[in-house]
């Protein structure tokens, strides 16, 4: 049953025992200064034990500068203390013979303002301001459980300023430094987060990239920053570590987002990435079959993998073995990347392989089945107070958490 799903995959330098990969999932379980915790090691090790072929960590900040850190209690890989603490996780996961890569991300204009330093503005491709986003919750049940009355709370962001040319290079170097630290911490490679509304996405998406220099204005220019990051990261970690690059057309502040030009833009992005240093690309969505292009049918990951010639990891709405096989049957990619089902049950790979009937319809309810009622695991408490103060003077001070 599900023969392709459970066949091995050679992905860059890594051999995966099957084609199921755990999606990056932010949990905000680190300490305030970004140090990963034992709870995180236990959480990842439990998923490794559950039969997954590879794990991609939650989005992690690679340096603590230029507004990189995006979330309170987000883990970092920005200093020696972070490296030492991540070893708990990588060792615990490796004990189950499962590779784990570290997702490196820069929040850009949707960085939680409380993560910025005093007087600092968020950075982006251009001078823009996110329109904000509604807290990601799915059902009225959740609204009830979390005690929210009235409209969904809206998250607000201050205006962002465009990165200078020198800063673009500095951010790329920051990714490389974080990648080197990730390898030191025992990760088998890194994922560059170019999706979901964060900084690299803000360069790739024409909506947020209004630049007229070499870093904007065409699909080739819009992906130049992503390619620079991949290049610097490769130089830092060498050929024996995996690099993936995550892409999407929607983002945390634009859940229904689409690339102008749809499939045609995706083809141009894919072609421009053909010679990038990533071993594989990773399509992020909530439904990989929905390309949001009224004029074309092909799913985005299929278009991009064809145009780039790169292996493709496909994410979005894969809930069972048939869902994973559908990715391969469509020629859309080489591995199925799974998020919410692994919140719900760490043994998901074993369960789907057994063919056992399972109440997957419960997925969207707090992302856990038979919730342990500790909602903090899925929704950290600070998410209940989403009206962030955009006043840039009210920020943390650098002295507070130097490691
Ligand atoms: C609570 C939550 C946290 C997430 N955190 C991240 C993250 O840190 N990095 C990232 O690239 N995507 C993140 N995502 C997106 C998921 O990786 C994935 O794209 C999404 O859940 C859709 O896949 P699924 O249908 O398999 O759940 C997150 C999604 C959720 C629901």
CSV table of C-alpha atoms and ligand atoms in Angstrom, one decimal:
chain,number,residue,atom,x,y,z
A,1,UNK,CA,0.0,0.0,0.0
A,2,UNK,CA,1.3,3.5,-0.9
A,3,UNK,CA,4.4,2.1,-2.4
A,4,UNK,CA,5.9,5.3,-3.7
A,5,UNK,CA,5.3,7.1,-0.5
A,6,UNK,CA,7.2,4.4,1.4
A,7,UNK,CA,10.0,4.1,-1.1
A,8,UNK,CA,13.4,5.7,-0.3
A,9,UNK,CA,14.4,9.1,-1.7
A,10,UNK,CA,17.8,10.4,-2.5
A,11,UNK,CA,17.6,14.1,-1.7
A,12,UNK,CA,20.8,16.0,-2.3
A,13,UNK,CA,23.4,14.3,0.0
A,14,UNK,CA,20.7,12.6,2.1
A,15,UNK,CA,18.9,9.3,1.7
A,16,UNK,CA,15.4,9.3,3.2
A,17,UNK,CA,13.8,6.0,4.2
A,18,UNK,CA,10.5,7.3,2.8
A,19,UNK,CA,9.0,10.3,1.0
A,20,UNK,CA,7.2,11.8,4.0
A,21,UNK,CA,8.7,15.0,5.5
A,22,UNK,CA,7.6,16.9,8.5
A,23,UNK,CA,6.7,20.5,7.6
A,24,UNK,CA,8.2,23.4,9.5
A,25,UNK,CA,5.8,24.3,12.3
A,26,UNK,CA,6.3,27.3,14.6
A,27,UNK,CA,5.6,26.3,18.2
A,28,UNK,CA,7.1,29.2,20.2
A,29,UNK,CA,8.5,26.8,22.8
A,30,UNK,CA,12.0,28.2,23.1
A,31,UNK,CA,13.2,30.4,26.0
A,32,UNK,CA,12.8,34.1,25.7
A,33,UNK,CA,16.4,34.5,24.5
A,34,UNK,CA,15.8,31.9,21.7
A,35,UNK,CA,17.4,29.0,23.4
A,36,UNK,CA,15.8,25.7,22.3
A,37,UNK,CA,14.3,23.7,25.2
A,38,UNK,CA,14.1,20.0,26.2
A,39,UNK,CA,10.4,20.1,25.5
A,40,UNK,CA,11.3,20.8,21.8
A,41,UNK,CA,13.7,17.9,21.7
A,42,UNK,CA,11.0,15.6,23.1
A,43,UNK,CA,8.5,17.0,20.5
A,44,UNK,CA,10.8,16.4,17.5
A,45,UNK,CA,12.1,13.1,18.7
A,46,UNK,CA,8.5,11.8,19.1
A,47,UNK,CA,7.8,12.7,15.5
A,48,UNK,CA,11.1,11.0,14.4
A,49,UNK,CA,9.9,7.9,16.3
A,50,UNK,CA,6.6,8.1,14.4
A,51,UNK,CA,8.1,7.0,11.1
A,52,UNK,CA,8.6,10.3,9.2
A,53,UNK,CA,11.4,10.3,6.6
A,54,UNK,CA,12.9,13.7,7.5
A,55,UNK,CA,12.1,16.7,9.7
A,56,UNK,CA,12.3,20.4,8.9
A,57,UNK,CA,12.5,22.4,12.0
A,58,UNK,CA,10.3,25.3,12.8
A,59,UNK,CA,11.3,28.7,11.5
A,60,UNK,CA,14.5,29.8,13.3
A,61,UNK,CA,16.2,33.2,13.4
A,62,UNK,CA,19.8,33.0,12.2
A,63,UNK,CA,21.1,36.3,13.6
A,64,UNK,CA,19.6,38.7,16.1
A,65,UNK,CA,19.8,41.9,14.0
A,66,UNK,CA,18.0,43.8,11.3
A,67,UNK,CA,14.6,42.5,12.6
A,68,UNK,CA,15.4,38.9,11.8
A,69,UNK,CA,13.6,37.4,14.8
A,70,UNK,CA,10.0,37.2,14.0
A,71,UNK,CA,8.2,35.7,17.0
A,72,UNK,CA,8.4,35.8,20.8
A,73,UNK,CA,9.8,32.5,22.1
A,74,UNK,CA,11.0,31.6,18.6
A,75,UNK,CA,14.1,29.5,18.7
A,76,UNK,CA,17.3,31.0,17.3
A,77,UNK,CA,20.5,29.6,15.9
A,78,UNK,CA,22.3,32.9,16.4
A,79,UNK,CA,24.9,32.2,19.1
A,80,UNK,CA,26.8,29.4,20.9
A,81,UNK,CA,24.2,29.0,23.5
A,82,UNK,CA,21.6,28.2,20.8
A,83,UNK,CA,23.9,25.8,19.1
A,84,UNK,CA,24.5,23.9,22.4
A,85,UNK,CA,20.8,23.6,23.1
A,86,UNK,CA,19.8,22.6,19.6
A,87,UNK,CA,22.1,19.6,20.0
A,88,UNK,CA,19.5,18.1,22.4
A,89,UNK,CA,17.1,18.0,19.5
A,90,UNK,CA,19.4,16.9,16.7
A,91,UNK,CA,20.8,14.0,18.8
A,92,UNK,CA,17.3,12.9,20.0
A,93,UNK,CA,16.1,12.9,16.4
A,94,UNK,CA,19.2,11.1,15.0
A,95,UNK,CA,18.7,8.4,17.6
A,96,UNK,CA,15.8,7.3,15.4
A,97,UNK,CA,17.9,7.5,12.2
A,98,UNK,CA,15.9,10.4,10.9
A,99,UNK,CA,17.6,13.5,9.3
A,100,UNK,CA,16.6,16.9,10.5
A,101,UNK,CA,17.3,20.2,8.8
A,102,UNK,CA,16.9,23.7,10.3
A,103,UNK,CA,14.6,26.2,8.7
A,104,UNK,CA,16.2,29.6,8.7
A,105,UNK,CA,14.0,32.6,8.4
A,106,UNK,CA,13.9,36.4,8.5
A,107,UNK,CA,10.6,37.9,9.4
A,108,UNK,CA,11.0,41.1,7.3
A,109,UNK,CA,8.0,43.4,7.5
A,110,UNK,CA,5.8,40.9,9.4
A,111,UNK,CA,8.2,40.5,12.3
A,112,UNK,CA,6.4,40.8,15.6
A,113,UNK,CA,7.3,44.4,16.6
A,114,UNK,CA,7.9,43.2,20.1
A,115,UNK,CA,11.0,41.4,18.7
A,116,UNK,CA,12.5,44.7,17.3
A,117,UNK,CA,15.0,46.7,19.2
A,118,UNK,CA,14.4,50.2,20.5
A,119,UNK,CA,13.8,52.6,17.6
A,120,UNK,CA,14.2,49.9,15.0
A,121,UNK,CA,11.8,49.6,12.0
A,122,UNK,CA,11.2,46.3,10.3
A,123,UNK,CA,12.9,45.8,7.0
A,124,UNK,CA,11.6,44.5,3.6
A,125,UNK,CA,12.3,44.6,-0.1
A,126,UNK,CA,10.6,48.0,-0.4
A,127,UNK,CA,9.1,50.7,1.8
A,128,UNK,CA,5.7,49.0,2.4
A,129,UNK,CA,3.5,48.2,5.3
A,130,UNK,CA,1.7,44.9,5.9
A,131,UNK,CA,-2.0,45.2,6.1
A,132,UNK,CA,-1.8,42.8,9.0
A,133,UNK,CA,-3.5,39.5,9.5
A,134,UNK,CA,-6.2,37.8,11.4
A,135,UNK,CA,-5.0,35.4,13.9
A,136,UNK,CA,-4.8,32.0,12.3
A,137,UNK,CA,-7.6,30.1,13.7
A,138,UNK,CA,-10.1,28.1,11.7
A,139,UNK,CA,-13.4,27.5,13.4
A,140,UNK,CA,-16.0,29.0,15.6
A,141,UNK,CA,-15.2,26.3,18.1
A,142,UNK,CA,-11.8,27.7,18.5
A,143,UNK,CA,-13.1,31.2,18.9
A,144,UNK,CA,-15.3,29.8,21.7
A,145,UNK,CA,-12.6,27.8,23.3
A,146,UNK,CA,-10.2,30.7,23.3
A,147,UNK,CA,-12.8,33.1,24.7
A,148,UNK,CA,-12.7,35.5,21.8
A,149,UNK,CA,-15.8,37.6,21.3
A,150,UNK,CA,-16.7,39.7,18.2
A,151,UNK,CA,-14.4,40.0,15.2
A,152,UNK,CA,-11.3,38.0,14.9
A,153,UNK,CA,-8.4,39.9,16.4
A,154,UNK,CA,-6.2,41.6,13.9
A,155,UNK,CA,-2.4,41.8,14.1
A,156,UNK,CA,-0.9,45.1,13.1
A,157,UNK,CA,2.6,46.0,11.9
A,158,UNK,CA,4.6,49.2,11.6
A,159,UNK,CA,5.8,50.5,8.2
A,160,UNK,CA,8.9,48.7,6.9
A,161,UNK,CA,11.8,50.3,5.2
A,162,UNK,CA,13.6,48.9,2.1
A,163,UNK,CA,16.9,47.2,2.7
A,164,UNK,CA,20.0,48.9,1.2
A,165,UNK,CA,22.3,47.1,-1.1
A,166,UNK,CA,24.8,46.6,1.6
A,167,UNK,CA,22.1,45.3,4.0
A,168,UNK,CA,20.9,42.8,1.4
A,169,UNK,CA,24.4,41.3,1.4
A,170,UNK,CA,24.6,41.4,5.2
A,171,UNK,CA,21.3,39.5,5.5
A,172,UNK,CA,22.5,36.9,3.1
A,173,UNK,CA,25.7,36.5,5.2
A,174,UNK,CA,23.5,36.2,8.3
A,175,UNK,CA,21.8,33.2,6.7
A,176,UNK,CA,25.2,31.7,5.9
A,177,UNK,CA,26.4,32.2,9.5
A,178,UNK,CA,23.2,30.6,10.9
A,179,UNK,CA,23.6,27.7,8.5
A,180,UNK,CA,27.2,27.1,9.7
A,181,UNK,CA,26.0,27.1,13.3
A,182,UNK,CA,23.1,24.8,12.4
A,183,UNK,CA,25.6,22.3,11.0
A,184,UNK,CA,27.7,22.7,14.2
A,185,UNK,CA,24.5,21.9,16.2
A,186,UNK,CA,24.1,18.6,14.3
A,187,UNK,CA,21.6,19.5,11.6
A,188,UNK,CA,21.8,17.7,8.3
A,189,UNK,CA,21.3,20.9,6.3
A,190,UNK,CA,19.0,23.9,6.2
A,191,UNK,CA,15.9,25.1,4.6
A,192,UNK,CA,15.9,28.7,3.4
A,193,UNK,CA,12.5,30.2,4.1
A,194,UNK,CA,11.4,32.0,1.0
A,195,UNK,CA,7.7,31.5,1.6
A,196,UNK,CA,4.7,32.5,3.7
A,197,UNK,CA,5.0,36.3,3.7
A,198,UNK,CA,8.5,36.6,5.3
A,199,UNK,CA,11.5,38.6,4.0
A,200,UNK,CA,12.6,36.5,1.1
A,201,UNK,CA,9.0,36.0,0.0
A,202,UNK,CA,8.7,39.8,0.2
A,203,UNK,CA,11.4,40.0,-2.5
A,204,UNK,CA,9.9,37.2,-4.6
A,205,UNK,CA,6.3,38.5,-4.6
A,206,UNK,CA,5.7,41.4,-7.0
A,207,UNK,CA,3.1,42.8,-4.6
A,208,UNK,CA,5.8,43.6,-2.0
A,209,UNK,CA,8.8,44.1,-4.2
A,210,UNK,CA,8.6,47.5,-5.8
A,211,UNK,CA,12.3,47.9,-6.4
A,212,UNK,CA,13.7,49.1,-9.7
A,213,UNK,CA,17.3,48.1,-9.2
A,214,UNK,CA,18.8,44.6,-9.7
A,215,UNK,CA,16.7,43.2,-6.9
A,216,UNK,CA,13.3,43.8,-8.3
A,217,UNK,CA,11.1,44.5,-11.4
A,218,UNK,CA,11.2,41.0,-13.1
A,219,UNK,CA,10.9,37.4,-11.9
A,220,UNK,CA,14.7,37.0,-12.4
A,221,UNK,CA,15.4,40.1,-10.3
A,222,UNK,CA,12.8,39.1,-7.7
A,223,UNK,CA,14.5,35.8,-7.0
A,224,UNK,CA,18.0,37.2,-7.0
A,225,UNK,CA,18.0,37.7,-3.3
A,226,UNK,CA,16.9,34.1,-2.6
A,227,UNK,CA,19.7,32.9,-5.0
A,228,UNK,CA,22.3,35.0,-3.2
A,229,UNK,CA,21.2,33.5,0.1
A,230,UNK,CA,21.5,30.0,-1.2
A,231,UNK,CA,24.9,30.8,-2.7
A,232,UNK,CA,26.3,32.2,0.6
A,233,UNK,CA,24.8,29.3,2.5
A,234,UNK,CA,26.3,26.7,0.2
A,235,UNK,CA,29.7,28.4,0.5
A,236,UNK,CA,29.3,28.2,4.3
A,237,UNK,CA,28.2,24.5,4.6
A,238,UNK,CA,29.7,22.8,1.6
A,239,UNK,CA,28.2,20.1,-0.7
A,240,UNK,CA,27.5,17.5,1.9
A,241,UNK,CA,24.6,19.2,3.6
A,242,UNK,CA,21.1,19.6,2.2
A,243,UNK,CA,19.8,23.0,1.2
A,244,UNK,CA,16.1,23.4,0.4
A,245,UNK,CA,14.3,26.6,-0.6
A,246,UNK,CA,10.7,27.1,0.4
A,247,UNK,CA,8.3,29.0,-1.8
A,248,UNK,CA,4.7,30.0,-1.7
A,249,UNK,CA,2.3,32.5,-3.3
A,250,UNK,CA,0.4,33.1,-0.1
A,251,UNK,CA,1.7,34.5,3.2
A,252,UNK,CA,0.7,34.9,6.9
A,253,UNK,CA,-0.6,38.4,6.1
A,254,UNK,CA,-2.2,37.3,2.8
A,255,UNK,CA,-3.7,33.8,3.1
A,256,UNK,CA,-5.5,34.1,-0.2
A,257,UNK,CA,-2.4,35.5,-1.9
A,258,UNK,CA,-1.6,34.7,-5.5
A,259,UNK,CA,1.2,35.5,-7.8
A,260,UNK,CA,0.2,38.0,-10.5
A,261,UNK,CA,0.5,36.1,-13.8
A,262,UNK,CA,-0.2,32.8,-11.9
A,263,UNK,CA,1.4,29.8,-13.6
A,264,UNK,CA,3.3,31.9,-16.0
A,265,UNK,CA,5.1,33.7,-13.1
A,266,UNK,CA,5.7,30.4,-11.4
A,267,UNK,CA,7.4,29.1,-14.6
A,268,UNK,CA,9.6,32.2,-14.7
A,269,UNK,CA,10.5,31.8,-11.0
A,270,UNK,CA,11.3,28.1,-11.6
A,271,UNK,CA,13.5,28.8,-14.6
A,272,UNK,CA,15.3,31.5,-12.7
A,273,UNK,CA,16.0,29.1,-9.9
A,274,UNK,CA,17.4,26.4,-12.2
A,275,UNK,CA,21.0,27.3,-11.4
A,276,UNK,CA,20.5,28.2,-7.7
A,277,UNK,CA,22.5,26.3,-5.0
A,278,UNK,CA,19.5,24.7,-3.4
A,279,UNK,CA,19.3,20.9,-3.8
A,280,UNK,CA,15.5,21.0,-3.8
A,281,UNK,CA,12.6,23.4,-3.8
A,282,UNK,CA,9.7,23.2,-1.4
A,283,UNK,CA,6.2,24.3,-2.3
A,284,UNK,CA,4.2,25.6,0.7
A,285,UNK,CA,0.4,26.0,0.6
A,286,UNK,CA,-2.7,24.8,2.4
A,287,UNK,CA,-3.8,22.9,-0.8
A,288,UNK,CA,-1.1,22.1,-3.3
A,289,UNK,CA,-3.7,21.3,-6.0
A,290,UNK,CA,-5.1,24.8,-5.9
A,291,UNK,CA,-2.9,27.0,-8.1
A,292,UNK,CA,-5.2,30.1,-7.8
A,293,UNK,CA,-4.8,30.7,-11.5
A,294,UNK,CA,-8.2,30.9,-13.2
A,295,UNK,CA,-6.5,30.4,-16.6
A,296,UNK,CA,-4.4,27.3,-16.0
A,297,UNK,CA,-4.7,23.9,-14.4
A,298,UNK,CA,-1.2,22.7,-13.6
A,299,UNK,CA,-0.4,22.7,-9.9
A,300,UNK,CA,2.3,25.2,-9.0
A,301,UNK,CA,4.8,22.7,-7.7
A,302,UNK,CA,4.6,20.7,-10.9
A,303,UNK,CA,5.2,23.9,-13.0
A,304,UNK,CA,8.1,25.0,-10.9
A,305,UNK,CA,9.8,21.6,-10.8
A,306,UNK,CA,9.6,21.3,-14.5
A,307,UNK,CA,10.9,24.8,-15.1
A,308,UNK,CA,13.7,24.5,-12.6
A,309,UNK,CA,14.7,20.8,-13.1
A,310,UNK,CA,15.0,20.7,-9.3
A,311,UNK,CA,13.4,18.1,-7.0
A,312,UNK,CA,10.3,19.3,-5.4
A,313,UNK,CA,8.9,18.8,-1.9
A,314,UNK,CA,5.1,19.3,-2.0
A,315,UNK,CA,3.2,20.6,1.0
A,316,UNK,CA,-0.4,21.5,1.6
A,317,UNK,CA,-3.5,19.6,2.6
A,318,UNK,CA,-2.0,16.1,2.4
A,319,UNK,CA,-4.0,14.2,5.0
A,320,UNK,CA,-3.5,10.5,4.3
A,321,UNK,CA,-1.7,7.9,2.1
A,322,UNK,CA,-3.9,8.5,-0.9
A,323,UNK,CA,-3.2,12.2,-0.6
A,324,UNK,CA,0.5,11.6,-0.6
A,325,UNK,CA,0.4,9.2,-3.6
A,326,UNK,CA,-1.6,11.8,-5.5
A,327,UNK,CA,1.4,14.1,-5.4
A,328,UNK,CA,3.5,11.5,-7.2
A,329,UNK,CA,0.8,10.4,-9.6
A,330,UNK,CA,0.4,14.0,-10.7
A,331,UNK,CA,4.2,14.4,-11.3
A,332,UNK,CA,4.1,17.3,-8.9
A,333,UNK,CA,7.1,16.4,-6.8
A,334,UNK,CA,9.3,13.9,-5.1
A,335,UNK,CA,8.2,14.0,-1.4
A,336,UNK,CA,5.1,14.9,0.5
A,337,UNK,CA,5.5,17.4,3.3
A,338,UNK,CA,3.0,17.2,6.1
A,339,UNK,CA,2.2,19.7,8.8
A,340,UNK,CA,-1.1,19.6,10.7
A,341,UNK,CA,-1.4,15.8,10.6
A,342,UNK,CA,1.8,15.7,12.6
A,343,UNK,CA,0.5,18.2,15.2
A,344,UNK,CA,-2.4,15.8,15.5
A,345,UNK,CA,-0.5,12.6,15.7
A,346,UNK,CA,3.2,11.9,15.8
A,347,UNK,CA,2.6,8.4,14.5
A,348,UNK,CA,0.8,9.6,11.4
A,349,UNK,CA,3.2,7.8,9.0
A,350,UNK,CA,2.8,4.5,10.8
A,351,UNK,CA,-1.0,5.0,10.9
A,352,UNK,CA,-1.4,5.8,7.2
A,353,UNK,CA,0.8,2.9,6.3
A,354,UNK,CA,-1.4,0.5,8.4
A,355,UNK,CA,-4.5,1.7,6.5
A,356,UNK,CA,-6.2,2.3,9.9
A,357,UNK,CA,-9.2,4.5,9.9
A,358,UNK,CA,-8.6,7.7,11.7
A,359,UNK,CA,-10.7,10.8,12.4
A,360,UNK,CA,-8.7,13.2,10.3
A,361,UNK,CA,-11.6,15.6,10.0
A,362,UNK,CA,-10.6,16.8,13.5
A,363,UNK,CA,-7.3,18.3,12.2
A,364,UNK,CA,-8.3,21.9,12.1
A,365,UNK,CA,-9.5,21.8,15.6
A,366,UNK,CA,-6.4,23.1,17.5
A,367,UNK,CA,-4.3,20.9,15.2
A,368,UNK,CA,-4.4,18.1,17.8
A,369,UNK,CA,-6.7,15.1,17.9
A,370,UNK,CA,-8.2,14.4,21.4
A,371,UNK,CA,-6.5,17.6,22.5
A,372,UNK,CA,-4.5,17.3,25.7
A,373,UNK,CA,-6.3,20.6,26.5
A,374,UNK,CA,-3.0,22.3,26.9
A,375,UNK,CA,-3.7,24.8,24.2
A,376,UNK,CA,-0.4,26.5,24.9
A,377,UNK,CA,1.2,23.7,22.9
A,378,UNK,CA,-0.6,24.8,19.7
A,379,UNK,CA,-1.4,28.4,20.6
A,380,UNK,CA,1.0,30.2,22.9
A,381,UNK,CA,-0.6,32.5,25.4
A,382,UNK,CA,0.8,35.7,23.8
A,383,UNK,CA,-1.3,35.0,20.7
A,384,UNK,CA,-4.3,36.0,22.7
A,385,UNK,CA,-3.1,39.6,22.7
A,386,UNK,CA,-2.5,40.2,19.1
A,387,UNK,CA,-2.9,44.0,18.9
A,388,UNK,CA,0.7,44.7,18.9
A,389,UNK,CA,1.7,48.2,19.5
A,390,UNK,CA,3.3,49.6,16.4
A,391,UNK,CA,5.1,52.3,18.3
A,392,UNK,CA,8.8,51.7,17.5
A,393,UNK,CA,10.0,53.3,20.7
A,394,UNK,CA,8.4,50.5,22.8
A,395,UNK,CA,10.8,47.7,22.1
A,396,UNK,CA,13.2,45.4,23.9
A,397,UNK,CA,16.5,46.8,24.7
A,398,UNK,CA,19.7,45.1,23.5
A,399,UNK,CA,21.0,44.6,27.0
A,400,UNK,CA,18.0,42.6,28.0
A,401,UNK,CA,18.9,39.3,26.3
A,402,UNK,CA,22.4,39.3,25.0
A,403,UNK,CA,23.6,35.7,25.2
B,1,LIG,C1,0.7,26.6,13.7
B,1,LIG,C2,1.5,26.6,12.4
B,1,LIG,C3,2.8,27.0,12.4
B,1,LIG,C4,3.6,27.0,11.2
B,1,LIG,N1,4.9,27.4,11.2
B,1,LIG,C5,5.6,27.4,10.1
B,1,LIG,C6,7.0,27.7,10.1
B,1,LIG,O1,7.7,28.0,11.1
B,1,LIG,N2,7.7,27.8,8.9
B,1,LIG,C7,7.0,27.5,7.7
B,1,LIG,O2,7.6,27.6,6.6
B,1,LIG,N3,5.7,27.2,7.7
B,1,LIG,C8,5.0,27.1,8.8
B,1,LIG,N4,3.7,26.7,8.8
B,1,LIG,C9,3.1,26.3,7.6
B,1,LIG,C10,3.1,24.8,7.5
B,1,LIG,O3,4.5,24.4,7.3
B,1,LIG,C11,2.3,24.2,6.3
B,1,LIG,O4,2.7,24.9,5.2
B,1,LIG,C12,0.8,24.3,6.6
B,1,LIG,O5,0.5,23.8,7.9
B,1,LIG,C13,0.0,23.5,5.5
B,1,LIG,O6,0.4,22.2,5.5
B,1,LIG,P1,-0.5,21.0,6.1
B,1,LIG,O7,-1.8,21.1,5.2
B,1,LIG,O8,0.3,19.8,5.9
B,1,LIG,O9,-0.8,21.4,7.5
B,1,LIG,C14,2.9,26.7,10.0
B,1,LIG,C15,1.6,26.3,10.0
B,1,LIG,C16,0.9,26.2,11.2
B,1,LIG,C17,-0.5,25.8,11.1
